[in-house]
Amino acid sequence: MASVLKYFFLFSFGGIVYVLIEMLWRGYSHWSMFILGGICFVLLGLINKKYTWDIPLLIQMLIGTFIITLMEFIFGCIFNLWLNLNVWDYYDLPFNIMGQICLPYMFLWFLLSPVCIIVDDYIRYLFSTKKNRITNYFKSRS
């Protein structure tokens, strides 16, 4: 039960933050972005679970960028192209693919991914009764 609560919290946290970022950036959002944000946040957190902190943060950032961009493309194809909800449109941005993903936003995801990875690990630490990587991470930074 604790694991379900943890993942529900991580998903909800990621969804809320994603919607807030969109509202600050574009002035509006869509309910599907809550789902996308939740999924991306949980998946980014799983990078540490699968690969640990032994992988350089730069590599984790690249993996995170790929995850977010892939999820954005999938959601874009479903909500924008298939359902015609027009949640976003990147056709006017450089290096876009079908107007759903583009290079400038990939760069933004690259910059946001380490924040997500570290915050996720800290939240997991709060749910844990034993110490984990975040304790060692912050100790090594002091």
Short mmCIF file of N, CA and C in Angstrom, two decimals:
data_model
loop_
_atom_site.label_atom_id
_atom_site.label_comp_id
_atom_site.label_asym_id
_atom_site.label_seq_id
_atom_site.Cartn_x
_atom_site.Cartn_y
_atom_site.Cartn_z
N MET A 1 0.82 -1.20 0.00
CA MET A 1 0.00 0.00 0.00
C MET A 1 0.86 1.26 0.00
N ALA A 2 1.97 1.22 0.74
CA ALA A 2 2.86 2.38 0.80
C ALA A 2 3.44 2.69 -0.58
N SER A 3 3.72 1.64 -1.35
CA SER A 3 4.27 1.83 -2.70
C SER A 3 3.25 2.50 -3.62
N VAL A 4 1.98 2.09 -3.50
CA VAL A 4 0.92 2.70 -4.31
C VAL A 4 0.78 4.17 -3.96
N LEU A 5 0.80 4.48 -2.66
CA LEU A 5 0.70 5.87 -2.22
C LEU A 5 1.88 6.68 -2.72
N LYS A 6 3.08 6.10 -2.66
CA LYS A 6 4.28 6.79 -3.13
C LYS A 6 4.16 7.13 -4.61
N TYR A 7 3.77 6.15 -5.42
CA TYR A 7 3.67 6.41 -6.86
C TYR A 7 2.51 7.34 -7.20
N PHE A 8 1.43 7.26 -6.44
CA PHE A 8 0.32 8.20 -6.63
C PHE A 8 0.80 9.63 -6.34
N PHE A 9 1.57 9.79 -5.26
CA PHE A 9 2.10 11.11 -4.92
C PHE A 9 3.07 11.60 -5.99
N LEU A 10 4.00 10.73 -6.42
CA LEU A 10 4.97 11.12 -7.45
C LEU A 10 4.26 11.53 -8.74
N PHE A 11 3.28 10.72 -9.15
CA PHE A 11 2.51 11.01 -10.36
C PHE A 11 1.78 12.35 -10.23
N SER A 12 1.10 12.55 -9.12
CA SER A 12 0.34 13.78 -8.90
C SER A 12 1.26 14.99 -8.83
N PHE A 13 2.37 14.85 -8.13
CA PHE A 13 3.34 15.94 -8.03
C PHE A 13 3.85 16.33 -9.42
N GLY A 14 4.26 15.32 -10.20
CA GLY A 14 4.75 15.59 -11.55
C GLY A 14 3.69 16.24 -12.43
N GLY A 15 2.46 15.75 -12.33
CA GLY A 15 1.37 16.31 -13.12
C GLY A 15 1.09 17.75 -12.77
N ILE A 16 1.05 18.06 -11.48
CA ILE A 16 0.78 19.43 -11.05
C ILE A 16 1.89 20.37 -11.48
N VAL A 17 3.14 19.96 -11.29
CA VAL A 17 4.27 20.80 -11.66
C VAL A 17 4.29 21.03 -13.18
N TYR A 18 4.01 20.00 -13.97
CA TYR A 18 3.99 20.14 -15.42
C TYR A 18 2.93 21.15 -15.86
N VAL A 19 1.74 21.06 -15.28
CA VAL A 19 0.66 22.00 -15.60
C VAL A 19 1.05 23.41 -15.18
N LEU A 20 1.65 23.55 -14.00
CA LEU A 20 2.07 24.88 -13.54
C LEU A 20 3.14 25.48 -14.46
N ILE A 21 4.09 24.67 -14.89
CA ILE A 21 5.12 25.15 -15.82
C ILE A 21 4.47 25.63 -17.11
N GLU A 22 3.52 24.84 -17.62
CA GLU A 22 2.83 25.24 -18.85
C GLU A 22 2.04 26.53 -18.67
N MET A 23 1.39 26.66 -17.53
CA MET A 23 0.61 27.86 -17.29
C MET A 23 1.51 29.10 -17.18
N LEU A 24 2.67 28.93 -16.59
CA LEU A 24 3.63 30.05 -16.52
C LEU A 24 4.22 30.35 -17.90
N TRP A 25 4.50 29.31 -18.67
CA TRP A 25 5.15 29.45 -19.97
C TRP A 25 4.19 29.93 -21.05
N ARG A 26 3.00 29.30 -21.14
CA ARG A 26 2.05 29.60 -22.22
C ARG A 26 0.81 30.36 -21.76
N GLY A 27 0.57 30.35 -20.46
CA GLY A 27 -0.62 31.02 -19.94
C GLY A 27 -1.84 30.12 -19.83
N TYR A 28 -1.73 28.88 -20.25
CA TYR A 28 -2.83 27.91 -20.17
C TYR A 28 -2.26 26.50 -20.25
N SER A 29 -3.10 25.53 -19.95
CA SER A 29 -2.70 24.13 -20.06
C SER A 29 -3.92 23.31 -20.46
N HIS A 30 -3.79 22.02 -20.44
CA HIS A 30 -4.85 21.08 -20.82
C HIS A 30 -4.77 19.92 -19.83
N TRP A 31 -5.90 19.30 -19.53
CA TRP A 31 -5.92 18.20 -18.56
C TRP A 31 -4.98 17.07 -18.93
N SER A 32 -4.77 16.85 -20.22
CA SER A 32 -3.88 15.77 -20.64
C SER A 32 -2.43 16.03 -20.24
N MET A 33 -2.08 17.29 -20.02
CA MET A 33 -0.72 17.62 -19.61
C MET A 33 -0.45 17.20 -18.17
N PHE A 34 -1.51 17.12 -17.36
CA PHE A 34 -1.36 16.58 -16.01
C PHE A 34 -0.93 15.11 -16.09
N ILE A 35 -1.59 14.37 -16.95
CA ILE A 35 -1.25 12.95 -17.12
C ILE A 35 0.15 12.79 -17.69
N LEU A 36 0.46 13.58 -18.71
CA LEU A 36 1.80 13.53 -19.31
C LEU A 36 2.87 13.87 -18.29
N GLY A 37 2.66 14.93 -17.53
CA GLY A 37 3.63 15.33 -16.51
C GLY A 37 3.82 14.27 -15.44
N GLY A 38 2.73 13.64 -15.02
CA GLY A 38 2.83 12.59 -14.02
C GLY A 38 3.62 11.40 -14.53
N ILE A 39 3.32 10.98 -15.74
CA ILE A 39 4.04 9.84 -16.32
C ILE A 39 5.52 10.18 -16.48
N CYS A 40 5.82 11.36 -17.01
CA CYS A 40 7.23 11.74 -17.22
C CYS A 40 7.99 11.80 -15.90
N PHE A 41 7.37 12.36 -14.87
CA PHE A 41 8.05 12.47 -13.57
C PHE A 41 8.36 11.10 -12.99
N VAL A 42 7.40 10.20 -13.06
CA VAL A 42 7.63 8.85 -12.54
C VAL A 42 8.72 8.15 -13.36
N LEU A 43 8.67 8.27 -14.67
CA LEU A 43 9.68 7.62 -15.52
C LEU A 43 11.07 8.19 -15.28
N LEU A 44 11.16 9.51 -15.10
CA LEU A 44 12.48 10.11 -14.83
C LEU A 44 13.03 9.61 -13.49
N GLY A 45 12.15 9.44 -12.53
CA GLY A 45 12.59 8.92 -11.24
C GLY A 45 13.10 7.50 -11.34
N LEU A 46 12.56 6.75 -12.27
CA LEU A 46 12.98 5.36 -12.43
C LEU A 46 14.38 5.24 -13.04
N ILE A 47 14.89 6.35 -13.60
CA ILE A 47 16.27 6.32 -14.12
C ILE A 47 17.21 5.93 -13.00
N ASN A 48 17.06 6.56 -11.84
CA ASN A 48 17.94 6.24 -10.70
C ASN A 48 17.69 4.84 -10.19
N LYS A 49 16.47 4.40 -10.23
CA LYS A 49 16.15 3.05 -9.75
C LYS A 49 16.81 2.01 -10.64
N LYS A 50 16.85 2.26 -11.94
CA LYS A 50 17.42 1.30 -12.89
C LYS A 50 18.93 1.46 -13.03
N TYR A 51 19.40 2.70 -13.15
CA TYR A 51 20.81 2.92 -13.49
C TYR A 51 21.67 3.42 -12.33
N THR A 52 21.09 3.82 -11.23
CA THR A 52 21.76 4.35 -10.04
C THR A 52 22.52 5.65 -10.34
N TRP A 53 23.04 6.22 -9.28
CA TRP A 53 23.79 7.48 -9.39
C TRP A 53 25.20 7.25 -9.94
N ASP A 54 25.55 6.01 -10.21
CA ASP A 54 26.88 5.75 -10.75
C ASP A 54 27.03 6.27 -12.17
N ILE A 55 25.94 6.44 -12.87
CA ILE A 55 25.97 7.01 -14.22
C ILE A 55 26.06 8.53 -14.08
N PRO A 56 26.92 9.17 -14.84
CA PRO A 56 27.05 10.63 -14.74
C PRO A 56 25.71 11.33 -14.97
N LEU A 57 25.53 12.44 -14.28
CA LEU A 57 24.29 13.20 -14.38
C LEU A 57 24.00 13.60 -15.83
N LEU A 58 25.02 13.90 -16.60
CA LEU A 58 24.83 14.27 -18.00
C LEU A 58 24.14 13.16 -18.78
N ILE A 59 24.53 11.92 -18.55
CA ILE A 59 23.90 10.78 -19.22
C ILE A 59 22.45 10.64 -18.74
N GLN A 60 22.24 10.81 -17.43
CA GLN A 60 20.87 10.75 -16.91
C GLN A 60 20.01 11.85 -17.54
N MET A 61 20.59 13.03 -17.75
CA MET A 61 19.87 14.13 -18.38
C MET A 61 19.49 13.78 -19.82
N LEU A 62 20.40 13.13 -20.54
CA LEU A 62 20.11 12.73 -21.92
C LEU A 62 19.00 11.67 -21.95
N ILE A 63 19.05 10.72 -21.02
CA ILE A 63 18.00 9.70 -20.94
C ILE A 63 16.67 10.38 -20.61
N GLY A 64 16.70 11.31 -19.65
CA GLY A 64 15.49 12.05 -19.28
C GLY A 64 14.92 12.84 -20.44
N THR A 65 15.79 13.48 -21.19
CA THR A 65 15.35 14.24 -22.37
C THR A 65 14.68 13.33 -23.38
N PHE A 66 15.26 12.17 -23.61
CA PHE A 66 14.67 11.21 -24.54
C PHE A 66 13.30 10.74 -24.06
N ILE A 67 13.20 10.43 -22.76
CA ILE A 67 11.92 9.97 -22.20
C ILE A 67 10.84 11.02 -22.37
N ILE A 68 11.13 12.26 -21.95
CA ILE A 68 10.13 13.33 -22.04
C ILE A 68 9.74 13.59 -23.48
N THR A 69 10.71 13.65 -24.37
CA THR A 69 10.44 13.92 -25.78
C THR A 69 9.61 12.80 -26.40
N LEU A 70 9.94 11.56 -26.08
CA LEU A 70 9.16 10.43 -26.60
C LEU A 70 7.72 10.48 -26.09
N MET A 71 7.55 10.74 -24.81
CA MET A 71 6.20 10.81 -24.24
C MET A 71 5.43 11.99 -24.84
N GLU A 72 6.10 13.10 -25.04
CA GLU A 72 5.45 14.26 -25.66
C GLU A 72 5.02 13.92 -27.09
N PHE A 73 5.84 13.19 -27.80
CA PHE A 73 5.47 12.80 -29.16
C PHE A 73 4.25 11.87 -29.16
N ILE A 74 4.26 10.89 -28.26
CA ILE A 74 3.12 9.95 -28.17
C ILE A 74 1.85 10.71 -27.81
N PHE A 75 1.91 11.55 -26.79
CA PHE A 75 0.73 12.32 -26.39
C PHE A 75 0.30 13.28 -27.50
N GLY A 76 1.27 13.89 -28.18
CA GLY A 76 0.94 14.79 -29.28
C GLY A 76 0.22 14.06 -30.41
N CYS A 77 0.71 12.88 -30.74
CA CYS A 77 0.05 12.11 -31.80
C CYS A 77 -1.37 11.73 -31.41
N ILE A 78 -1.57 11.39 -30.14
CA ILE A 78 -2.91 11.01 -29.68
C ILE A 78 -3.83 12.23 -29.58
N PHE A 79 -3.42 13.23 -28.81
CA PHE A 79 -4.31 14.35 -28.49
C PHE A 79 -4.38 15.41 -29.59
N ASN A 80 -3.29 15.62 -30.31
CA ASN A 80 -3.28 16.66 -31.34
C ASN A 80 -3.65 16.13 -32.73
N LEU A 81 -3.05 15.02 -33.12
CA LEU A 81 -3.26 14.52 -34.48
C LEU A 81 -4.48 13.60 -34.58
N TRP A 82 -4.62 12.67 -33.65
CA TRP A 82 -5.71 11.70 -33.73
C TRP A 82 -7.03 12.29 -33.23
N LEU A 83 -7.02 12.91 -32.04
CA LEU A 83 -8.25 13.44 -31.45
C LEU A 83 -8.52 14.90 -31.85
N ASN A 84 -7.57 15.53 -32.54
CA ASN A 84 -7.71 16.92 -33.00
C ASN A 84 -8.03 17.90 -31.88
N LEU A 85 -7.42 17.73 -30.72
CA LEU A 85 -7.68 18.64 -29.59
C LEU A 85 -6.78 19.88 -29.63
N ASN A 86 -5.77 19.87 -30.48
CA ASN A 86 -4.87 21.03 -30.65
C ASN A 86 -4.32 21.56 -29.33
N VAL A 87 -3.77 20.66 -28.54
CA VAL A 87 -3.20 21.05 -27.25
C VAL A 87 -1.95 21.90 -27.46
N TRP A 88 -1.13 21.55 -28.43
CA TRP A 88 0.02 22.36 -28.83
C TRP A 88 0.33 22.13 -30.28
N ASP A 89 1.17 23.00 -30.81
CA ASP A 89 1.54 22.94 -32.22
C ASP A 89 2.94 23.53 -32.37
N TYR A 90 3.90 22.69 -32.73
CA TYR A 90 5.29 23.14 -32.88
C TYR A 90 5.69 23.30 -34.34
N TYR A 91 4.73 23.36 -35.24
CA TYR A 91 5.07 23.46 -36.66
C TYR A 91 5.91 24.69 -36.98
N ASP A 92 5.73 25.77 -36.23
CA ASP A 92 6.48 26.99 -36.53
C ASP A 92 7.85 27.03 -35.84
N LEU A 93 8.17 25.99 -35.07
CA LEU A 93 9.47 25.95 -34.41
C LEU A 93 10.46 25.12 -35.21
N PRO A 94 11.75 25.46 -35.11
CA PRO A 94 12.75 24.74 -35.91
C PRO A 94 12.92 23.28 -35.48
N PHE A 95 13.27 22.47 -36.48
CA PHE A 95 13.57 21.05 -36.27
C PHE A 95 12.44 20.33 -35.55
N ASN A 96 11.21 20.52 -36.04
CA ASN A 96 10.07 19.83 -35.43
C ASN A 96 9.77 18.56 -36.21
N ILE A 97 9.13 17.63 -35.54
CA ILE A 97 8.67 16.39 -36.17
C ILE A 97 7.16 16.37 -36.05
N MET A 98 6.51 16.50 -37.17
CA MET A 98 5.05 16.47 -37.26
C MET A 98 4.39 17.52 -36.37
N GLY A 99 5.14 18.55 -35.99
CA GLY A 99 4.61 19.61 -35.15
C GLY A 99 4.40 19.20 -33.70
N GLN A 100 4.87 18.01 -33.32
CA GLN A 100 4.61 17.49 -31.98
C GLN A 100 5.81 17.61 -31.04
N ILE A 101 7.00 17.50 -31.56
CA ILE A 101 8.22 17.68 -30.78
C ILE A 101 9.16 18.55 -31.59
N CYS A 102 10.08 19.21 -30.90
CA CYS A 102 11.04 20.06 -31.60
C CYS A 102 12.31 20.20 -30.78
N LEU A 103 13.35 20.64 -31.44
CA LEU A 103 14.67 20.76 -30.82
C LEU A 103 14.69 21.78 -29.67
N PRO A 104 14.08 22.97 -29.81
CA PRO A 104 14.13 23.91 -28.68
C PRO A 104 13.53 23.34 -27.39
N TYR A 105 12.43 22.60 -27.49
CA TYR A 105 11.84 22.02 -26.29
C TYR A 105 12.65 20.83 -25.78
N MET A 106 13.32 20.13 -26.66
CA MET A 106 14.22 19.07 -26.20
C MET A 106 15.30 19.67 -25.31
N PHE A 107 15.81 20.83 -25.70
CA PHE A 107 16.82 21.51 -24.89
C PHE A 107 16.24 21.90 -23.53
N LEU A 108 15.00 22.37 -23.51
CA LEU A 108 14.34 22.72 -22.26
C LEU A 108 14.19 21.49 -21.37
N TRP A 109 13.78 20.35 -21.96
CA TRP A 109 13.64 19.11 -21.18
C TRP A 109 14.99 18.67 -20.64
N PHE A 110 16.04 18.90 -21.42
CA PHE A 110 17.40 18.56 -20.98
C PHE A 110 17.74 19.34 -19.70
N LEU A 111 17.38 20.62 -19.67
CA LEU A 111 17.67 21.45 -18.51
C LEU A 111 16.79 21.12 -17.30
N LEU A 112 15.55 20.69 -17.55
CA LEU A 112 14.63 20.38 -16.46
C LEU A 112 14.81 18.97 -15.89
N SER A 113 15.36 18.06 -16.69
CA SER A 113 15.45 16.67 -16.25
C SER A 113 16.28 16.45 -14.99
N PRO A 114 17.42 17.13 -14.78
CA PRO A 114 18.14 16.86 -13.54
C PRO A 114 17.37 17.31 -12.30
N VAL A 115 16.61 18.39 -12.43
CA VAL A 115 15.79 18.85 -11.32
C VAL A 115 14.76 17.77 -10.97
N CYS A 116 14.12 17.22 -12.00
CA CYS A 116 13.13 16.17 -11.77
C CYS A 116 13.75 14.93 -11.14
N ILE A 117 14.90 14.54 -11.62
CA ILE A 117 15.57 13.34 -11.11
C ILE A 117 15.91 13.51 -9.63
N ILE A 118 16.46 14.65 -9.27
CA ILE A 118 16.87 14.90 -7.89
C ILE A 118 15.65 15.05 -6.98
N VAL A 119 14.63 15.80 -7.43
CA VAL A 119 13.42 15.98 -6.62
C VAL A 119 12.72 14.64 -6.42
N ASP A 120 12.64 13.83 -7.48
CA ASP A 120 12.02 12.51 -7.36
C ASP A 120 12.75 11.67 -6.32
N ASP A 121 14.07 11.67 -6.38
CA ASP A 121 14.83 10.86 -5.43
C ASP A 121 14.61 11.36 -4.01
N TYR A 122 14.51 12.66 -3.83
CA TYR A 122 14.26 13.21 -2.50
C TYR A 122 12.87 12.80 -2.00
N ILE A 123 11.87 12.85 -2.86
CA ILE A 123 10.52 12.43 -2.47
C ILE A 123 10.52 10.95 -2.11
N ARG A 124 11.22 10.14 -2.90
CA ARG A 124 11.32 8.71 -2.57
C ARG A 124 12.00 8.52 -1.22
N TYR A 125 12.99 9.36 -0.92
CA TYR A 125 13.67 9.30 0.37
C TYR A 125 12.69 9.60 1.50
N LEU A 126 11.81 10.59 1.30
CA LEU A 126 10.83 10.93 2.32
C LEU A 126 9.86 9.77 2.59
N PHE A 127 9.57 8.98 1.56
CA PHE A 127 8.69 7.83 1.70
C PHE A 127 9.41 6.60 2.26
N SER A 128 10.73 6.64 2.27
CA SER A 128 11.52 5.48 2.67
C SER A 128 11.84 5.53 4.17
N THR A 129 11.94 4.36 4.76
CA THR A 129 12.36 4.29 6.15
C THR A 129 13.86 4.06 6.26
N LYS A 130 14.51 3.77 5.15
CA LYS A 130 15.95 3.59 5.17
C LYS A 130 16.61 4.65 4.29
N LYS A 131 17.86 4.87 4.53
CA LYS A 131 18.59 5.87 3.75
C LYS A 131 18.80 5.36 2.33
N ASN A 132 18.85 6.30 1.38
CA ASN A 132 19.09 5.92 -0.01
C ASN A 132 20.11 6.85 -0.65
N ARG A 133 20.17 6.83 -1.94
CA ARG A 133 21.17 7.58 -2.69
C ARG A 133 21.17 9.07 -2.38
N ILE A 134 20.03 9.66 -2.13
CA ILE A 134 19.97 11.11 -1.98
C ILE A 134 20.81 11.57 -0.78
N THR A 135 20.83 10.78 0.28
CA THR A 135 21.64 11.13 1.44
C THR A 135 23.10 11.22 1.04
N ASN A 136 23.58 10.20 0.36
CA ASN A 136 24.98 10.19 -0.09
C ASN A 136 25.23 11.28 -1.12
N TYR A 137 24.27 11.53 -1.98
CA TYR A 137 24.43 12.55 -3.01
C TYR A 137 24.66 13.91 -2.38
N PHE A 138 23.81 14.28 -1.41
CA PHE A 138 23.93 15.59 -0.81
C PHE A 138 25.15 15.67 0.11
N LYS A 139 25.51 14.56 0.75
CA LYS A 139 26.72 14.55 1.58
C LYS A 139 27.95 14.76 0.71
N SER A 140 27.97 14.16 -0.48
CA SER A 140 29.14 14.29 -1.35
C SER A 140 29.25 15.69 -1.93
N ARG A 141 28.17 16.44 -1.93
CA ARG A 141 28.17 17.80 -2.46
C ARG A 141 28.62 18.82 -1.42
N SER A 142 28.63 18.44 -0.11
CA SER A 142 28.99 19.41 0.93
C SER A 142 30.47 19.49 1.15
#
